[in-house]
PDB file of C-alpha atoms in Angstrom:
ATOM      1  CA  UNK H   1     128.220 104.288  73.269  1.00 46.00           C
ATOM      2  CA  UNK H   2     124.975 103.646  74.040  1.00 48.00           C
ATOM      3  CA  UNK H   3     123.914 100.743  76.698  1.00 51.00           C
ATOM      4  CA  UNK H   4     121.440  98.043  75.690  1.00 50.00           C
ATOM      5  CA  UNK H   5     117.890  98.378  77.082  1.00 49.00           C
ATOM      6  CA  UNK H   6     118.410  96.538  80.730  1.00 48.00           C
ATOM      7  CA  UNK H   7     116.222  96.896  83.924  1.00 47.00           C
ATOM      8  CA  UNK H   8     118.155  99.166  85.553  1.00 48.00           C
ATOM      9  CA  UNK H   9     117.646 101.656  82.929  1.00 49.00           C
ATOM     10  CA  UNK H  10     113.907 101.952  83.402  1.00 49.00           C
ATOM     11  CA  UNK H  11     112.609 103.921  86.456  1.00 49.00           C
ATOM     12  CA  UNK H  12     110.689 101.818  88.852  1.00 49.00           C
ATOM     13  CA  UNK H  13     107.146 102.781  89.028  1.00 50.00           C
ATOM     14  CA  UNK H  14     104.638 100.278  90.947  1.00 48.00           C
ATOM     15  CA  UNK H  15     101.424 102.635  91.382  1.00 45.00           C
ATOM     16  CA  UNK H  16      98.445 100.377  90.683  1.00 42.00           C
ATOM     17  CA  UNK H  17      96.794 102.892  89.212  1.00 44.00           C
ATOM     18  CA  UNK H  18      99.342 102.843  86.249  1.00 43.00           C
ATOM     19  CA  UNK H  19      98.888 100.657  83.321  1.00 42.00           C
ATOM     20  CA  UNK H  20     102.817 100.969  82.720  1.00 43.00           C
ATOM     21  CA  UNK H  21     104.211 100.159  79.288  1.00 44.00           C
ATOM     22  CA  UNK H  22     107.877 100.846  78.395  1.00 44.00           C
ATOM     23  CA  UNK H  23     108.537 101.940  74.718  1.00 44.00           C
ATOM     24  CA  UNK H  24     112.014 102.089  73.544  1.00 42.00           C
ATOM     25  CA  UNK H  25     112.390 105.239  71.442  1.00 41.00           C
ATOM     26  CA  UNK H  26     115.744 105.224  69.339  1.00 44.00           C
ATOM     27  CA  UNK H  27     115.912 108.674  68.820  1.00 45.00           C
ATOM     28  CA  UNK H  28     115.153 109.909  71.426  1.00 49.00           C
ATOM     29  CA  UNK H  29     118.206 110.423  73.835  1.00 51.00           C
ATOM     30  CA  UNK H  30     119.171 112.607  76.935  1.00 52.00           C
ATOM     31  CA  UNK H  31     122.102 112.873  78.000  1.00 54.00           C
ATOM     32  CA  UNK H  32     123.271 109.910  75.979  1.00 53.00           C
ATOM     33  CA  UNK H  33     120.842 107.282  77.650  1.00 54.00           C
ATOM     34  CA  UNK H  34     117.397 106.126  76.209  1.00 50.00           C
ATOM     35  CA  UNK H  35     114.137 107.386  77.350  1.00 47.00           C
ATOM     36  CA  UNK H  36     111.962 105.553  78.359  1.00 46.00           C
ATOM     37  CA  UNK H  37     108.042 106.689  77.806  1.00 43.00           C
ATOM     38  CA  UNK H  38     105.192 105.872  79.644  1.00 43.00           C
ATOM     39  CA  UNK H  39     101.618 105.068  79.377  1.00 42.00           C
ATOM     40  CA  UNK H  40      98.327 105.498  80.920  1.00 42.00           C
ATOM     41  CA  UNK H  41      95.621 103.850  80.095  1.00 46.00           C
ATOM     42  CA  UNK H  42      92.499 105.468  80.737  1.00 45.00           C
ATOM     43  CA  UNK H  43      89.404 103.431  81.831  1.00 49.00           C
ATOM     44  CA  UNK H  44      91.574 100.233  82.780  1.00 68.00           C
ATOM     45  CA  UNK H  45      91.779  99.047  86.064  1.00 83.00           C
ATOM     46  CA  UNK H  46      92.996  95.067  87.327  1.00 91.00           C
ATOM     47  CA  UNK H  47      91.679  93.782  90.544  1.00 94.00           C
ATOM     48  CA  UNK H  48      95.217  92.948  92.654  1.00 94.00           C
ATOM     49  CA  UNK H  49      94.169  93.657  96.037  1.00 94.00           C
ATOM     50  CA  UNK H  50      91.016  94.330  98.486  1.00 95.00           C
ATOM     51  CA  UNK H  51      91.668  97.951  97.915  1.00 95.00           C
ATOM     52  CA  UNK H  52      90.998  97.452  94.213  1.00 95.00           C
ATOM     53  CA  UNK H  53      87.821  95.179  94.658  1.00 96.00           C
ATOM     54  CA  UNK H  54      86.089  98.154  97.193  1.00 96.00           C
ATOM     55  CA  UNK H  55      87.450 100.658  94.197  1.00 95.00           C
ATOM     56  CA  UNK H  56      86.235  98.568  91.519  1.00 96.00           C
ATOM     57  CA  UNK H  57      82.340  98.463  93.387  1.00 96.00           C
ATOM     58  CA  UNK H  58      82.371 102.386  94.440  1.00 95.00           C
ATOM     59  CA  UNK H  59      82.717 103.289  90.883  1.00 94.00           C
ATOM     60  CA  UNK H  60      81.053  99.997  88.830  1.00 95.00           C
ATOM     61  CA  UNK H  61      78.535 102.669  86.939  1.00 93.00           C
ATOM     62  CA  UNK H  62      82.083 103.732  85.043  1.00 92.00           C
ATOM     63  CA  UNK H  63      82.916  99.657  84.154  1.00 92.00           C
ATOM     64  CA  UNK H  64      79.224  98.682  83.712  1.00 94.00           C
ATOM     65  CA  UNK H  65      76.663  99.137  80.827  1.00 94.00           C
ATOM     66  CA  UNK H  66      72.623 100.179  81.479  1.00 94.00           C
ATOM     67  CA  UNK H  67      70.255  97.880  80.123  1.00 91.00           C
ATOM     68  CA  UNK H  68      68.050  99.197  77.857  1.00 91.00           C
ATOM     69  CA  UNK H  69      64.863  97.081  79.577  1.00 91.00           C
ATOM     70  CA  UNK H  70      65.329  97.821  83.346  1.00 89.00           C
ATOM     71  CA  UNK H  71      67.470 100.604  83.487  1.00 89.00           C
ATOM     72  CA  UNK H  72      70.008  98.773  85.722  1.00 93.00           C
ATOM     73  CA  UNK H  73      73.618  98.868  85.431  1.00 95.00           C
ATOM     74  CA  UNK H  74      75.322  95.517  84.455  1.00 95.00           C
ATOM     75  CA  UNK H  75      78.871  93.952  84.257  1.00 96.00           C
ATOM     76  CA  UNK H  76      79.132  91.295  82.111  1.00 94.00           C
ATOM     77  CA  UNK H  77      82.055  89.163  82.120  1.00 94.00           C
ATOM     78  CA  UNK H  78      82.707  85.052  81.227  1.00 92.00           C
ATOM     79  CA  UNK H  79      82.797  83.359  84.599  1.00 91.00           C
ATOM     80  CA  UNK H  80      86.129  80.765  84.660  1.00 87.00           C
ATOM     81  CA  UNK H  81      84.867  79.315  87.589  1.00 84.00           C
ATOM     82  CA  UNK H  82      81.749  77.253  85.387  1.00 80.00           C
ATOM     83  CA  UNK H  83      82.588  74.369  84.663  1.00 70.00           C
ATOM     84  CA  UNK H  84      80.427  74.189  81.035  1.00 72.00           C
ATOM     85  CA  UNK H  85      81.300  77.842  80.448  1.00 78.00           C
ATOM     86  CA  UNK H  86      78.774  80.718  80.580  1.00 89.00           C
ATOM     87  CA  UNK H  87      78.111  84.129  81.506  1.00 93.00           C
ATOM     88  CA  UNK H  88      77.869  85.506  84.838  1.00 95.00           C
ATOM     89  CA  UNK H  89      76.132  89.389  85.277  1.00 95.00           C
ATOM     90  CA  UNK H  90      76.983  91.437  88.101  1.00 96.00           C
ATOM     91  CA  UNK H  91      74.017  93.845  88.843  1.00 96.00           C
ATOM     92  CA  UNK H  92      73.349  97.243  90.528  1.00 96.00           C
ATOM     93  CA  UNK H  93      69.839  97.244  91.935  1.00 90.00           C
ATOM     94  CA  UNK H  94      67.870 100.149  92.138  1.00 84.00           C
ATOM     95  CA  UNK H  95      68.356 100.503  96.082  1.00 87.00           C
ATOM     96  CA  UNK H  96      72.191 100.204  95.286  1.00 89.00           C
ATOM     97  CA  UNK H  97      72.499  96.735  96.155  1.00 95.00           C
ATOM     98  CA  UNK H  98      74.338  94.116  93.850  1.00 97.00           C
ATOM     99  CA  UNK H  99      72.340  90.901  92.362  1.00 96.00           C
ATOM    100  CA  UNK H 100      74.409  87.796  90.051  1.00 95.00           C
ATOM    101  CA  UNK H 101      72.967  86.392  87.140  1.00 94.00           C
ATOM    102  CA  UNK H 102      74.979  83.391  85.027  1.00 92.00           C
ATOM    103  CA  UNK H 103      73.871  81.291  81.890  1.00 91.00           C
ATOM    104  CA  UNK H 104      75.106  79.775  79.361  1.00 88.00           C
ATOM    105  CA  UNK H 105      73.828  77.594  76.628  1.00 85.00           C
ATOM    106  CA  UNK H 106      71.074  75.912  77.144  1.00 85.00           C
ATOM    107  CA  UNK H 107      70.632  76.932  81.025  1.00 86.00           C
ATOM    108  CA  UNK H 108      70.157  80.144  82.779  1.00 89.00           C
ATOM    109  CA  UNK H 109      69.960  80.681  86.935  1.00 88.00           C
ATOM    110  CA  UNK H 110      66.106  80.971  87.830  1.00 87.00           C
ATOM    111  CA  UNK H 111      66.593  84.456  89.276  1.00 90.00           C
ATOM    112  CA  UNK H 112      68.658  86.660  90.364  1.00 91.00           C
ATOM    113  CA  UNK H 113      70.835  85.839  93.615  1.00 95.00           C
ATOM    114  CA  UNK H 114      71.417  89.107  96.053  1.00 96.00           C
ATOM    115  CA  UNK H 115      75.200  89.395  96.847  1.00 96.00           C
ATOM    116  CA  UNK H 116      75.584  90.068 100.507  1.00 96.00           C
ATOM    117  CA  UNK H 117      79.190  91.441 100.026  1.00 96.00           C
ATOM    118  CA  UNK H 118      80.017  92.358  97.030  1.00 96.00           C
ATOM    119  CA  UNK H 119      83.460  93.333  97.671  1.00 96.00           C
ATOM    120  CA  UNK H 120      84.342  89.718  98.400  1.00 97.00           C
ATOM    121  CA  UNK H 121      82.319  88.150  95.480  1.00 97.00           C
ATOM    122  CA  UNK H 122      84.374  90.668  93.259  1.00 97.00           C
ATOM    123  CA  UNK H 123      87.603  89.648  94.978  1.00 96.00           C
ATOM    124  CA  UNK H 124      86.894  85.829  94.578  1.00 95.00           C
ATOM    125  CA  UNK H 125      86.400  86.196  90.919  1.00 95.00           C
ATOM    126  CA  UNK H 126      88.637  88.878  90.106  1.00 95.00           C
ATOM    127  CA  UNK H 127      90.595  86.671  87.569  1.00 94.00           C
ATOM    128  CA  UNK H 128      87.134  86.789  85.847  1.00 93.00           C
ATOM    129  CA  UNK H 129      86.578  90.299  85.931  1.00 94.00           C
ATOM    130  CA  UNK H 130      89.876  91.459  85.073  1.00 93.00           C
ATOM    131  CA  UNK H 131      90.181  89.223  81.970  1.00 91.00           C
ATOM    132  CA  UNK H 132      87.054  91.249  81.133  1.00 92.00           C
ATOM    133  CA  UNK H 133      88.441  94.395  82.095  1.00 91.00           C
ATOM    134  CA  UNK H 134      91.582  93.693  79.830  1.00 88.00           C
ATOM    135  CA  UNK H 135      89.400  93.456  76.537  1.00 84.00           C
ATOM    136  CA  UNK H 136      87.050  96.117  77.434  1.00 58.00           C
ATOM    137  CA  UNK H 137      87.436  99.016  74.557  1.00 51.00           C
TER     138      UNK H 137
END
């Protein structure tokens, strides 16, 4: 008889750099216990820890899109931390140095604001980036 589909059955994989999905496969069986598949998703990545943050900056070209206009690579993603709602744009200079943008409607920022470490601006609004980073295709 076959068990039900409990914890214990499932192996325990915490590697960060695993998008981990468990699919129950009925007929699929070895030695009479269910196996368990799993999934990675390419090109998805959730901020979790500092580690991830630095990762998430040494390769932004992969997450971010060139504008047509300047040539520069930009990450756009809905900032949760404005109030009204808008956009915030996290920018790769030329010189490799990161710039911010945000608007929203009816306002825009003046300029853009250079980003001193951008490592801890991607850390303090990682909730931000990885809700982007979930619906990216």
């Amino acid at each position: 008889m076959m068990k039900g589909n409990t914890t214990t059955d499932m192996p325990n994989l915490t590697s960060q750099k695993w998008d981990i999905k468990w699919l129950y496969q009925p007929r699929i069986f070895h030695n009479n216990r269910q196996f368990w598949k799993i999934e990675r998703r390419l090109n998805e990545m959730i901020i979790k820890t500092l580690k991830d943050a630095k990762q998430f900056i040494d390769d932004f070209k992969k997450y971010a899109r060139i504008d047509p206009n300047d040539g520069k690579h930009k990450f756009r993603f809905n900032d949760l931390n404005i109030y009204v709602g808008g956009t915030t744009e996290l920018i790769l200079g030329q010189e490799k140095e990161f710039y911010t943008c945000s608007y929203g409607q009816n306002w825009t920022d003046k300029s853009e604001s250079h980003i001193d470490d951008p490592i801890r601006y991607v850390w303090e609004n990682r909730k931000s980036i990885n809700a982007q980073l979930k619906r990216k295709d």
